[in-house]
XYZ file of C-alpha atoms in Angstrom:
187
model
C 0.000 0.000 0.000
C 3.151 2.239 0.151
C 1.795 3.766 -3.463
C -1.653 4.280 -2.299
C -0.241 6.186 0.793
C 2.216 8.384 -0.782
C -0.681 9.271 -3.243
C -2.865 10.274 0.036
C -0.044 12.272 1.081
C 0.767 14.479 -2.371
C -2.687 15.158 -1.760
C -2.577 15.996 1.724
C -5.264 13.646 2.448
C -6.137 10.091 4.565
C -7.949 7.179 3.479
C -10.508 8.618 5.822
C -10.942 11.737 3.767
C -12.187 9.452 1.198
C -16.228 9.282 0.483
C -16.467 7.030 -2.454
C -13.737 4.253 -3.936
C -13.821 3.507 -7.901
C -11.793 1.454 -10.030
C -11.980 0.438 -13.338
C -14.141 -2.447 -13.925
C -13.328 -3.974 -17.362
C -12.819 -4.990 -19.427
C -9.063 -5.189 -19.238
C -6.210 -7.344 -17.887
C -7.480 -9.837 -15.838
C -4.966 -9.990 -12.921
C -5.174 -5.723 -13.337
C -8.997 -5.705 -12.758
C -8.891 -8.691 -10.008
C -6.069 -6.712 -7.817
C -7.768 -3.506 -8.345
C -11.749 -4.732 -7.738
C -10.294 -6.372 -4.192
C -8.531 -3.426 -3.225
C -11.460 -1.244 -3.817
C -13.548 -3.678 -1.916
C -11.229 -3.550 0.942
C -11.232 0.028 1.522
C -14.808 0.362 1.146
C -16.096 -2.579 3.240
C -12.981 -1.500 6.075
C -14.459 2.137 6.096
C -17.751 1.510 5.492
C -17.847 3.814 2.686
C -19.213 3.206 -0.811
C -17.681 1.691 -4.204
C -18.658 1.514 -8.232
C -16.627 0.014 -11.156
C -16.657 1.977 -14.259
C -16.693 0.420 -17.557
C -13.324 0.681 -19.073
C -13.793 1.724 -22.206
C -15.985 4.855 -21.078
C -12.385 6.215 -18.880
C -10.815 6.247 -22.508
C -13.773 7.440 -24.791
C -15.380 10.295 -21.719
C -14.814 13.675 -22.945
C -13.938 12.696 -26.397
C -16.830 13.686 -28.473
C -15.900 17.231 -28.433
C -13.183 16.289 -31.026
C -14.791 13.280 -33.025
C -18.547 12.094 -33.227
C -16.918 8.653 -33.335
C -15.000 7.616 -30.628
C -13.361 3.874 -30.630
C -11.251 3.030 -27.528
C -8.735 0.252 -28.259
C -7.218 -1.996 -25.738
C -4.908 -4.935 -26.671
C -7.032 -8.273 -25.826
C -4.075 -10.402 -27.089
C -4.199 -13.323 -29.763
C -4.771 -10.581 -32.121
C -7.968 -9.471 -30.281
C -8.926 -5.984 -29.129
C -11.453 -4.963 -25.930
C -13.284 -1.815 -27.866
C -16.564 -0.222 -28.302
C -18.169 2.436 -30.867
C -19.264 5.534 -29.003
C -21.008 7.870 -30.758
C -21.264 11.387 -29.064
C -20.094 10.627 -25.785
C -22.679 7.132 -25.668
C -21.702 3.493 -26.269
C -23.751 2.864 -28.766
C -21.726 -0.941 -29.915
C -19.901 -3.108 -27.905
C -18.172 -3.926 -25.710
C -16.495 -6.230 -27.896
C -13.170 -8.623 -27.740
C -12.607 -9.350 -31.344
C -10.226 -8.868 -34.094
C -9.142 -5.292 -36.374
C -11.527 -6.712 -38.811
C -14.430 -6.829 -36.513
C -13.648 -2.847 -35.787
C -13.689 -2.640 -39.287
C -16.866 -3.906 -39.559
C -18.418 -2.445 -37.222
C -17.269 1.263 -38.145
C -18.436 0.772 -41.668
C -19.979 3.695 -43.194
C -18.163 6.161 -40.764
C -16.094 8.627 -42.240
C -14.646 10.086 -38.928
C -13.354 8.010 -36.570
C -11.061 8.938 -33.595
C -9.020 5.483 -31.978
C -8.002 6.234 -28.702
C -7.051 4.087 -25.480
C -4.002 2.438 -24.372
C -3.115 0.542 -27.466
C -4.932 3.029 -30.109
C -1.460 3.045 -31.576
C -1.852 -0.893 -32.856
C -4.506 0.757 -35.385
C -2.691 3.342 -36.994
C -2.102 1.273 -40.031
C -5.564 1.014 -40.093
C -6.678 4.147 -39.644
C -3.921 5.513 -42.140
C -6.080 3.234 -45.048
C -9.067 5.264 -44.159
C -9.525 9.122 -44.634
C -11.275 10.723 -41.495
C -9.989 8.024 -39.509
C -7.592 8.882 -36.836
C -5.398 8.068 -33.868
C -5.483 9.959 -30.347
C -3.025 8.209 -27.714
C -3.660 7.538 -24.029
C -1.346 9.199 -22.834
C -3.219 12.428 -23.829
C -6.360 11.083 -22.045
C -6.302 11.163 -18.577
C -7.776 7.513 -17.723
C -7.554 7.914 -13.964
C -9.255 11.466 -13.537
C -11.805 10.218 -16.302
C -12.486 7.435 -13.999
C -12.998 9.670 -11.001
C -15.394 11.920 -13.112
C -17.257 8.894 -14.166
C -17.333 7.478 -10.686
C -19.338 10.229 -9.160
C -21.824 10.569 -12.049
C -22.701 6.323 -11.543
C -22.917 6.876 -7.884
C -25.608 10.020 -8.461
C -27.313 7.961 -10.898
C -27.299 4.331 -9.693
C -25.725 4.470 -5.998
C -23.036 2.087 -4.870
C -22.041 -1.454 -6.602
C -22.921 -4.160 -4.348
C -20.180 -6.468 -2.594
C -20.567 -9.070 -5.193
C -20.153 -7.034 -8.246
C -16.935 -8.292 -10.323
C -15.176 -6.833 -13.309
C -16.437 -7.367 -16.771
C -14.146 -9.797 -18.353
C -15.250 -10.250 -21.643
C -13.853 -13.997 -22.048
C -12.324 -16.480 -19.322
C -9.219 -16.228 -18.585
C -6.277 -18.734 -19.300
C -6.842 -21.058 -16.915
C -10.506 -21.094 -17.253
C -10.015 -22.095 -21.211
C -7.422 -24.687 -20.331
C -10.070 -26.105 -18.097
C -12.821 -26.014 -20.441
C -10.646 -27.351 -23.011
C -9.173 -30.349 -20.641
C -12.771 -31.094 -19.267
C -14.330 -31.237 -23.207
C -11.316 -33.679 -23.623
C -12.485 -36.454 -20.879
């Protein structure tokens, strides 16, 4: 916890301070949204104070729509996947999906201004080089984290707290959970 209390200290606050926890809730890395859903859990069950997970994909596409109508936030899913959605003016309007650069493809067809964004938006600039209007806005000019925050508030106003049981949105099973599948369709 050293990083979450030098954080409180830069800014000059203690975990008590603190009236609502959020995280990120998926989809994502699967040991990434396990560690962080727990720790969230822990501070707000220890301090009896509330929690919410918000979506991934809305951190990297919020604010967005002042500079494209089509926002597509990209996050490597591996195996040649992405994690992505289609917003359209600030609203998820397709997705979330975990498919290949072909389904985005697909799925965008008939757009002629597209803006990819999100922590791997750069795997797409190929792509988005093939196609006028289409183009790339990196992560590191989005601020994920105070997106997050902004986000977190609005879901709490709107839907209250997530109950203890809520999980992150995983999208498929992990590694371990295939190899199971695949050794139990095997016996």
């Amino acid at each position: 916890l050293q990083g979450t209390e030098y954080c409180l200290e830069e800014a000059g606050l203690s975990i008590d301070d603190i009236d609502l926890f959020a995280c990120t809730g998926g989809p994502g890395s699967f040991t990434g949204l396990r560690i962080a859903a727990s720790t969230i859990k822990g501070f707000s069950f220890s301090r009896q104070k509330p929690y919410v997970l918000v979506p991934t994909l809305d951190a990297y596409a919020f604010g967005l729509e002042v500079i494209s109508p089509v926002v597509v936030p990209l996050i490597d899913a591996k195996r040649g996947h992405f994690y992505f959605g289609i917003y359209k003016h600030g609203i998820m309007v397709k997705g979330p999906f975990d498919a290949p650069i072909t389904k985005v493809l697909d799925e965008l067809a008939g757009e002629t201004a597209v803006l990819f964004t999100g922590p791997d938006a750069e795997l797409a600039e190929s792509t988005a080089l093939e196609h006028p209007g289409y183009t790339i806005f990196p992560a590191h000019h989005v601020s994920a984290v105070y997106n997050t925050m902004l986000l977190a508030e609005k879901i709490y106003k709107e839907h209250g707290a997530a109950s203890f049981d809520a999980g992150p949105d995983y999208l498929r099973l992990s590694d371990a959970e295939e190899a199971q599948k695949n050794n139990d369709s095997h016996r």
